[in-house]
mmCIF file of C-alpha atoms in Angstrom:
data_model
loop_
_atom_site.group_PDB
_atom_site.id
_atom_site.type_symbol
_atom_site.label_atom_id
_atom_site.label_comp_id
_atom_site.label_asym_id
_atom_site.label_seq_id
_atom_site.Cartn_x
_atom_site.Cartn_y
_atom_site.Cartn_z
ATOM 1 C CA LYS A 1197 -66.820 84.339 -59.677
ATOM 2 C CA GLN A 1198 -63.119 84.392 -58.390
ATOM 3 C CA TRP A 1199 -60.640 81.660 -57.359
ATOM 4 C CA TYR A 1200 -59.263 82.072 -53.977
ATOM 5 C CA GLN A 1201 -55.687 80.717 -53.581
ATOM 6 C CA ARG A 1202 -53.812 80.884 -50.200
ATOM 7 C CA ARG A 1203 -50.294 79.613 -50.485
ATOM 8 C CA VAL A 1204 -49.111 78.893 -46.719
ATOM 9 C CA ASP A 1205 -45.534 80.095 -45.777
ATOM 10 C CA ILE A 1206 -44.631 77.590 -42.958
ATOM 11 C CA THR A 1207 -41.441 79.859 -42.144
ATOM 12 C CA ALA A 1208 -44.014 82.808 -41.026
ATOM 13 C CA GLY A 1209 -47.590 83.311 -39.498
ATOM 14 C CA SER A 1210 -50.038 85.917 -38.583
ATOM 15 C CA PRO A 1211 -49.651 87.038 -35.097
ATOM 16 C CA MET A 1212 -53.306 85.798 -34.298
ATOM 17 C CA PHE A 1213 -52.008 82.127 -34.835
ATOM 18 C CA LEU A 1214 -48.278 82.233 -34.306
ATOM 19 C CA GLU A 1215 -47.445 79.511 -31.780
ATOM 20 C CA LYS A 1216 -50.972 78.626 -31.062
ATOM 21 C CA SER A 1217 -50.476 75.033 -32.244
ATOM 22 C CA ILE A 1218 -48.882 72.058 -30.929
ATOM 23 C CA ARG A 1219 -47.735 71.275 -34.359
ATOM 24 C CA GLY A 1220 -45.354 74.158 -34.458
ATOM 25 C CA ARG A 1221 -45.324 76.521 -37.341
ATOM 26 C CA TYR A 1222 -46.837 73.934 -39.761
ATOM 27 C CA GLY A 1223 -49.719 73.554 -37.462
ATOM 28 C CA ASP A 1224 -50.131 77.432 -37.082
ATOM 29 C CA ALA A 1225 -50.321 77.744 -40.815
ATOM 30 C CA VAL A 1226 -52.958 74.826 -41.072
ATOM 31 C CA MET A 1227 -55.038 76.594 -38.159
ATOM 32 C CA GLU A 1228 -54.827 79.861 -40.225
ATOM 33 C CA MET A 1229 -56.031 78.303 -43.242
ATOM 34 C CA ASP A 1230 -58.787 76.817 -41.475
ATOM 35 C CA TYR A 1231 -59.993 79.907 -40.241
ATOM 36 C CA CYS A 1232 -59.752 81.729 -43.495
ATOM 37 C CA VAL A 1233 -61.408 79.144 -45.334
ATOM 38 C CA GLY A 1234 -63.996 79.450 -42.775
ATOM 39 C CA LYS A 1235 -64.329 82.868 -43.120
ATOM 40 C CA ILE A 1236 -64.878 82.776 -46.831
ATOM 41 C CA LEU A 1237 -67.667 80.111 -46.395
ATOM 42 C CA GLN A 1238 -69.425 82.522 -43.642
ATOM 43 C CA LYS A 1239 -69.179 85.199 -46.059
ATOM 44 C CA LEU A 1240 -70.863 83.365 -48.941
ATOM 45 C CA LYS A 1241 -73.704 82.758 -46.610
ATOM 46 C CA GLU A 1242 -73.999 86.494 -45.412
ATOM 47 C CA LEU A 1243 -74.268 87.567 -48.920
ATOM 48 C CA GLY A 1244 -76.867 84.850 -49.757
ATOM 49 C CA ILE A 1245 -74.981 83.286 -52.625
ATOM 50 C CA ASP A 1246 -73.743 80.038 -50.828
ATOM 51 C CA LYS A 1247 -76.497 78.076 -52.750
ATOM 52 C CA ASN A 1248 -74.995 79.475 -55.877
ATOM 53 C CA THR A 1249 -71.169 79.058 -55.280
ATOM 54 C CA PHE A 1250 -69.263 75.826 -55.814
ATOM 55 C CA VAL A 1251 -66.431 75.720 -53.489
ATOM 56 C CA PHE A 1252 -63.624 73.061 -54.039
ATOM 57 C CA PHE A 1253 -60.832 72.575 -51.478
ATOM 58 C CA THR A 1254 -57.676 70.651 -52.520
ATOM 59 C CA SER A 1255 -53.692 71.065 -52.897
ATOM 60 C CA ASP A 1256 -51.489 71.034 -56.014
ATOM 61 C CA ASN A 1257 -49.196 68.120 -54.178
ATOM 62 C CA GLY A 1258 -48.510 66.188 -51.017
ATOM 63 C CA ALA A 1259 -46.910 67.464 -48.083
ATOM 64 C CA ALA A 1260 -43.141 68.443 -48.335
ATOM 65 C CA THR A 1261 -41.721 65.914 -46.264
ATOM 66 C CA TYR A 1262 -38.114 66.967 -47.049
ATOM 67 C CA ARG A 1263 -38.856 69.821 -44.434
ATOM 68 C CA GLY A 1264 -39.123 67.415 -41.714
ATOM 69 C CA SER A 1265 -41.233 68.393 -38.632
ATOM 70 C CA ALA A 1266 -41.814 71.691 -40.415
ATOM 71 C CA GLY A 1267 -43.473 69.943 -43.271
ATOM 72 C CA GLY A 1268 -46.824 67.937 -43.745
ATOM 73 C CA ASP A 1269 -47.556 64.203 -42.833
ATOM 74 C CA ASN A 1270 -48.708 62.207 -45.784
ATOM 75 C CA GLY A 1271 -49.641 59.436 -43.278
ATOM 76 C CA PRO A 1272 -49.881 56.139 -44.994
ATOM 77 C CA PHE A 1273 -48.721 57.290 -48.575
ATOM 78 C CA LEU A 1274 -45.211 56.762 -49.843
ATOM 79 C CA CYS A 1275 -42.936 59.812 -49.956
ATOM 80 C CA GLY A 1276 -44.010 63.452 -50.457
ATOM 81 C CA LYS A 1277 -43.731 66.434 -52.881
ATOM 82 C CA GLU A 1278 -41.591 66.194 -55.695
ATOM 83 C CA THR A 1279 -42.206 62.519 -56.285
ATOM 84 C CA THR A 1280 -44.841 60.599 -58.041
ATOM 85 C CA TYR A 1281 -45.542 57.889 -55.413
ATOM 86 C CA GLU A 1282 -48.801 58.503 -53.367
ATOM 87 C CA GLY A 1283 -47.523 60.934 -50.974
ATOM 88 C CA GLY A 1284 -46.341 63.149 -53.383
ATOM 89 C CA MET A 1285 -49.366 63.375 -55.607
ATOM 90 C CA ARG A 1286 -52.609 62.390 -53.821
ATOM 91 C CA GLU A 1287 -54.229 65.161 -51.978
ATOM 92 C CA PRO A 1288 -57.416 65.870 -50.221
ATOM 93 C CA GLY A 1289 -60.507 66.920 -52.235
ATOM 94 C CA ILE A 1290 -63.492 68.550 -50.744
ATOM 95 C CA ALA A 1291 -66.243 69.746 -52.362
ATOM 96 C CA TRP A 1292 -68.908 72.138 -50.800
ATOM 97 C CA TRP A 1293 -71.946 73.516 -52.248
ATOM 98 C CA PRO A 1294 -75.101 73.764 -50.162
ATOM 99 C CA GLY A 1295 -78.298 72.614 -51.710
ATOM 100 C CA SER A 1296 -76.711 70.568 -54.365
ATOM 101 C CA ILE A 1297 -73.778 68.365 -53.019
ATOM 102 C CA PRO A 1298 -75.191 66.661 -49.733
ATOM 103 C CA ALA A 1299 -72.849 67.173 -46.733
ATOM 104 C CA GLY A 1300 -71.033 64.326 -45.268
ATOM 105 C CA THR A 1301 -71.108 62.131 -48.564
ATOM 106 C CA ILE A 1302 -68.034 60.470 -49.996
ATOM 107 C CA THR A 1303 -67.299 59.483 -53.449
ATOM 108 C CA HIS A 1304 -64.424 57.317 -54.670
ATOM 109 C CA GLN A 1305 -64.312 58.739 -57.823
ATOM 110 C CA LEU A 1306 -60.397 59.273 -59.334
ATOM 111 C CA GLY A 1307 -59.991 63.048 -60.077
ATOM 112 C CA ASN A 1308 -57.268 65.522 -60.629
ATOM 113 C CA ILE A 1309 -56.958 69.309 -60.672
ATOM 114 C CA MET A 1310 -57.470 69.573 -64.232
ATOM 115 C CA ASP A 1311 -61.042 68.183 -63.966
ATOM 116 C CA LEU A 1312 -61.985 71.431 -62.096
ATOM 117 C CA PHE A 1313 -61.809 73.384 -65.260
ATOM 118 C CA THR A 1314 -64.332 71.239 -67.283
ATOM 119 C CA THR A 1315 -66.385 70.656 -64.291
ATOM 120 C CA SER A 1316 -66.521 74.456 -63.424
ATOM 121 C CA LEU A 1317 -67.337 75.453 -67.295
ATOM 122 C CA THR A 1318 -70.153 72.757 -67.021
ATOM 123 C CA LEU A 1319 -71.554 73.971 -63.890
ATOM 124 C CA ALA A 1320 -71.738 77.662 -65.350
ATOM 125 C CA GLY A 1321 -73.311 76.177 -68.341
ATOM 126 C CA VAL A 1322 -70.537 76.870 -70.943
ATOM 127 C CA LYS A 1323 -69.078 74.166 -73.263
ATOM 128 C CA PRO A 1324 -65.420 73.347 -73.084
ATOM 129 C CA PRO A 1325 -63.210 74.262 -75.956
ATOM 130 C CA GLN A 1326 -63.864 72.065 -78.837
ATOM 131 C CA ASP A 1327 -60.761 73.030 -81.188
ATOM 132 C CA ARG A 1328 -58.241 70.979 -78.775
ATOM 133 C CA ILE A 1329 -58.010 67.989 -76.237
ATOM 134 C CA ILE A 1330 -59.071 68.954 -72.961
ATOM 135 C CA ASP A 1331 -57.303 66.718 -70.317
ATOM 136 C CA GLY A 1332 -60.051 67.267 -67.520
ATOM 137 C CA ILE A 1333 -63.365 65.687 -67.466
ATOM 138 C CA ASP A 1334 -66.605 66.793 -66.102
ATOM 139 C CA LEU A 1335 -66.817 65.291 -62.560
ATOM 140 C CA SER A 1336 -70.316 67.173 -61.798
ATOM 141 C CA PRO A 1337 -72.412 63.908 -62.349
ATOM 142 C CA VAL A 1338 -70.659 62.382 -59.419
ATOM 143 C CA LEU A 1339 -70.751 65.224 -57.446
ATOM 144 C CA LEU A 1340 -74.407 66.081 -57.561
ATOM 145 C CA ASP A 1341 -75.707 62.711 -57.705
ATOM 146 C CA GLN A 1342 -74.498 60.161 -55.362
ATOM 147 C CA SER A 1343 -76.270 57.183 -57.366
ATOM 148 C CA VAL A 1344 -74.024 57.868 -60.447
ATOM 149 C CA PRO A 1345 -71.330 55.000 -60.645
ATOM 150 C CA VAL A 1346 -67.755 56.549 -60.609
ATOM 151 C CA ILE A 1347 -66.240 57.374 -63.961
ATOM 152 C CA ASP A 1348 -63.553 54.853 -64.998
ATOM 153 C CA ARG A 1349 -60.863 57.045 -66.097
ATOM 154 C CA PRO A 1350 -56.854 56.971 -65.725
ATOM 155 C CA ILE A 1351 -54.838 59.056 -63.799
ATOM 156 C CA TRP A 1352 -51.485 59.883 -65.279
ATOM 157 C CA TYR A 1353 -48.391 60.804 -63.009
ATOM 158 C CA TYR A 1354 -45.831 62.947 -64.957
ATOM 159 C CA ARG A 1355 -42.376 64.143 -63.558
ATOM 160 C CA GLY A 1356 -41.287 66.865 -66.312
ATOM 161 C CA ASN A 1357 -42.280 65.503 -69.569
ATOM 162 C CA GLU A 1358 -41.849 61.932 -68.619
ATOM 163 C CA MET A 1359 -44.866 59.660 -67.883
ATOM 164 C CA MET A 1360 -43.656 57.981 -64.729
ATOM 165 C CA ALA A 1361 -46.770 56.193 -63.739
ATOM 166 C CA VAL A 1362 -50.629 55.446 -64.223
ATOM 167 C CA ARG A 1363 -53.417 54.516 -62.049
ATOM 168 C CA VAL A 1364 -56.628 52.497 -63.627
ATOM 169 C CA GLY A 1365 -59.119 51.562 -61.025
ATOM 170 C CA ALA A 1366 -57.258 50.177 -57.969
ATOM 171 C CA TYR A 1367 -54.087 49.499 -59.760
ATOM 172 C CA LYS A 1368 -50.920 51.798 -60.156
ATOM 173 C CA ALA A 1369 -48.306 50.866 -62.526
ATOM 174 C CA HIS A 1370 -44.862 52.598 -62.257
ATOM 175 C CA TYR A 1371 -43.225 52.717 -65.707
ATOM 176 C CA TRP A 1372 -40.074 54.636 -64.463
ATOM 177 C CA MET A 1373 -38.981 54.889 -60.625
ATOM 178 C CA TRP A 1374 -36.751 57.407 -59.403
ATOM 179 C CA THR A 1375 -36.953 59.324 -55.975
ATOM 180 C CA GLU A 1376 -34.086 61.955 -56.067
ATOM 181 C CA PHE A 1377 -30.356 61.988 -56.689
ATOM 182 C CA GLY A 1378 -28.244 61.069 -53.995
ATOM 183 C CA GLN A 1379 -25.409 58.551 -52.901
ATOM 184 C CA ASP A 1380 -26.587 56.945 -49.537
ATOM 185 C CA PRO A 1381 -28.971 53.996 -50.490
ATOM 186 C CA LEU A 1382 -30.937 54.217 -47.513
ATOM 187 C CA LYS A 1383 -31.353 57.887 -47.159
ATOM 188 C CA PHE A 1384 -33.828 60.030 -49.172
ATOM 189 C CA THR A 1385 -34.943 63.488 -48.635
ATOM 190 C CA PHE A 1386 -38.065 63.551 -50.134
ATOM 191 C CA CYS A 1387 -39.040 59.976 -48.320
ATOM 192 C CA ARG A 1388 -37.780 60.867 -44.823
ATOM 193 C CA GLY A 1389 -37.617 57.631 -42.801
ATOM 194 C CA GLN A 1390 -38.852 55.649 -45.761
ATOM 195 C CA TYR A 1391 -37.017 53.168 -47.947
ATOM 196 C CA ILE A 1392 -38.424 50.215 -49.898
ATOM 197 C CA SER A 1393 -36.258 47.993 -51.775
ATOM 198 C CA ASN A 1394 -36.382 48.707 -55.783
ATOM 199 C CA VAL A 1395 -39.034 51.365 -55.187
ATOM 200 C CA THR A 1396 -37.327 54.180 -53.385
ATOM 201 C CA VAL A 1397 -34.158 54.853 -55.581
ATOM 202 C CA HIS A 1398 -31.767 57.364 -56.589
ATOM 203 C CA ASP A 1399 -30.998 56.174 -60.139
ATOM 204 C CA GLN A 1400 -33.808 56.741 -62.594
ATOM 205 C CA ILE A 1401 -34.749 53.318 -63.593
ATOM 206 C CA ASP A 1402 -36.566 52.350 -66.633
ATOM 207 C CA HIS A 1403 -39.467 50.008 -66.174
ATOM 208 C CA THR A 1404 -41.204 50.277 -69.285
ATOM 209 C CA ASP A 1405 -40.871 46.748 -70.243
ATOM 210 C CA LYS A 1406 -42.236 45.584 -67.241
ATOM 211 C CA PRO A 1407 -43.853 48.285 -65.045
ATOM 212 C CA ILE A 1408 -43.991 48.007 -61.245
ATOM 213 C CA LEU A 1409 -47.250 47.273 -60.142
ATOM 214 C CA PHE A 1410 -49.177 47.883 -56.972
ATOM 215 C CA ASN A 1411 -52.823 47.829 -55.692
ATOM 216 C CA VAL A 1412 -52.938 51.197 -53.976
ATOM 217 C CA ASN A 1413 -56.613 50.352 -52.570
ATOM 218 C CA ARG A 1414 -55.005 47.533 -50.362
ATOM 219 C CA ASP A 1415 -51.662 48.972 -50.324
ATOM 220 C CA PRO A 1416 -51.671 52.632 -50.539
ATOM 221 C CA GLY A 1417 -48.225 52.755 -49.140
ATOM 222 C CA GLU A 1418 -46.983 51.110 -52.184
ATOM 223 C CA LYS A 1419 -44.750 48.671 -50.112
ATOM 224 C CA TYR A 1420 -45.864 45.174 -51.815
ATOM 225 C CA ILE A 1421 -44.791 45.090 -55.442
ATOM 226 C CA ILE A 1422 -47.264 42.540 -57.288
ATOM 227 C CA ALA A 1423 -45.401 39.455 -58.555
ATOM 228 C CA PHE A 1424 -44.798 39.592 -62.315
ATOM 229 C CA LYS A 1425 -45.708 36.121 -63.057
ATOM 230 C CA SER A 1426 -48.645 36.294 -60.748
ATOM 231 C CA LYS A 1427 -52.283 36.280 -62.394
ATOM 232 C CA GLU A 1428 -53.323 39.499 -60.727
ATOM 233 C CA TYR A 1429 -50.345 41.216 -62.390
ATOM 234 C CA LYS A 1430 -51.033 39.923 -65.939
ATOM 235 C CA ALA A 1431 -54.793 40.548 -65.763
ATOM 236 C CA ALA A 1432 -54.031 44.364 -64.346
ATOM 237 C CA MET A 1433 -51.573 45.221 -67.184
ATOM 238 C CA ALA A 1434 -53.785 43.599 -69.926
ATOM 239 C CA THR A 1435 -56.003 46.534 -69.078
ATOM 240 C CA ILE A 1436 -53.470 49.154 -68.292
ATOM 241 C CA ASP A 1437 -50.878 48.567 -71.207
ATOM 242 C CA PRO A 1438 -53.609 49.355 -74.082
ATOM 243 C CA ILE A 1439 -54.610 52.560 -72.346
ATOM 244 C CA VAL A 1440 -50.702 53.735 -71.886
ATOM 245 C CA LYS A 1441 -50.204 52.909 -75.704
ATOM 246 C CA GLU A 1442 -53.328 54.939 -76.674
ATOM 247 C CA HIS A 1443 -52.586 58.038 -74.646
ATOM 248 C CA LYS A 1444 -49.035 58.155 -75.882
ATOM 249 C CA ALA A 1445 -49.928 57.511 -79.432
ATOM 250 C CA ASN A 1446 -52.483 60.418 -79.347
ATOM 251 C CA LEU A 1447 -50.399 62.839 -77.170
ATOM 252 C CA VAL A 1448 -49.527 66.145 -78.820
ATOM 253 C CA PRO A 1449 -46.579 67.705 -76.837
ATOM 254 C CA GLY A 1450 -47.035 71.309 -76.162
ATOM 255 C CA VAL A 1451 -44.287 73.955 -75.410
ATOM 256 C CA PRO A 1452 -43.591 74.144 -71.755
ATOM 257 C CA SER A 1453 -44.633 77.655 -70.615
ATOM 258 C CA LEU A 1454 -41.933 77.440 -67.888
ATOM 259 C CA ASN A 1455 -39.163 76.543 -70.566
ATOM 260 C CA TYR A 1456 -37.699 79.824 -69.567
ATOM 261 C CA CYS A 1457 -37.141 80.830 -65.925
ATOM 262 C CA ASP A 1458 -37.324 84.515 -64.525
ATOM 263 C CA VAL A 1459 -37.131 84.953 -61.088
ATOM 264 C CA ALA A 1460 -38.673 88.712 -61.773
ATOM 265 C CA VAL A 1461 -42.082 87.258 -62.600
ATOM 266 C CA GLN A 1462 -42.382 85.760 -59.231
ATOM 267 C CA ASN A 1463 -45.100 87.211 -56.876
ATOM 268 C CA TRP A 1464 -42.682 89.388 -54.848
ATOM 269 C CA ALA A 1465 -44.816 92.266 -53.856
ATOM 270 C CA PRO A 1466 -48.699 90.792 -53.876
ATOM 271 C CA PRO A 1467 -51.559 93.012 -53.192
ATOM 272 C CA GLY A 1468 -51.843 93.603 -49.552
ATOM 273 C CA CYS A 1469 -48.495 93.101 -48.640
ATOM 274 C CA GLU A 1470 -47.887 96.802 -47.758
ATOM 275 C CA ASP A 1471 -50.492 96.238 -44.933
ATOM 276 C CA LEU A 1472 -48.372 93.177 -43.661
ATOM 277 C CA GLY A 1473 -45.050 95.157 -44.324
ATOM 278 C CA TYR A 1474 -43.889 92.133 -45.972
ATOM 279 C CA CYS A 1475 -43.190 93.467 -49.763
ATOM 280 C CA LEU A 1476 -39.880 92.134 -51.158
ATOM 281 C CA PRO A 1477 -38.105 94.105 -53.835
ATOM 282 C CA VAL A 1478 -38.459 92.863 -57.553
ATOM 283 C CA PRO A 1479 -35.129 91.811 -58.860
ATOM 284 C CA ASP A 1480 -34.156 92.521 -62.355
ATOM 285 C CA SER A 1481 -35.581 90.561 -65.199
ATOM 286 C CA ASN A 1482 -33.123 87.736 -66.729
ATOM 287 C CA PRO A 1483 -34.775 85.141 -68.265
ATOM 288 C CA LYS A 1484 -32.832 81.925 -69.200
ATOM 289 C CA LEU A 1485 -33.269 78.346 -70.081
ATOM 290 C CA CYS A 1486 -34.659 76.424 -67.203
ATOM 291 C CA VAL A 1487 -32.637 73.384 -65.972
ATOM 292 C CA TRP A 1488 -34.820 70.299 -64.610
ATOM 293 C CA THR A 1489 -33.378 67.843 -62.873
ATOM 294 C CA HIS A 1490 -35.836 65.311 -64.612
#
């Protein structure tokens, strides 16, 4: 089994799809991705291994709204890529496994990409490593049996080394608020056309003493802050606060693998680029300490 990853370059597209979408270059790229995924699934069927192959389609972040019309659209969700609002962190998740996962079924299970590691190991009959804490959980019970109740687990929203928010059930608590650096209080590149007082902010604001709370089931756009004095706020935070304290108490900080940046290690000339005439020269290696704005 191999992973297949396709990174879409919205500034260029294959001739077969160029200018074929009414959505512009981004639409062309989505059409091409849809076509490529379809070809892969069709090949699995032709090889007769579709019923023995677990396929999961998702993304690493929400749409890059800072690209304007050349980026994607996050629908009702707030802001986009590079933020910890729902538009930056919530992505589609589609599982495909004929004969094992019933087609057309929907689960409200909260999950993240780290769960794919643990889930894939379980499906392969391999136990996860026992000598370390594994962040992902096994989602196979929920994926394979629709009668199994959803697994009660938190979803953490990190930006760099800072825990910005956490979601537990229907509630999402923001312990820090920050959109991006800037001066104009009404202008946000990562939240084009969106402004919510005390939510989309240029300064990094610490709310750890009294987190900003939303019910993202009924308010997926994170527009309506739940009042601090309300019974709903107090009940939700009574559940969330102990979970956060336990998480931080047991967290073992790792050494970031991207602490040193080197442009030379990027994929300048991936396999097959010769056929496309799109290979780029690899620059000289010059590793240096990364500078993160957060």
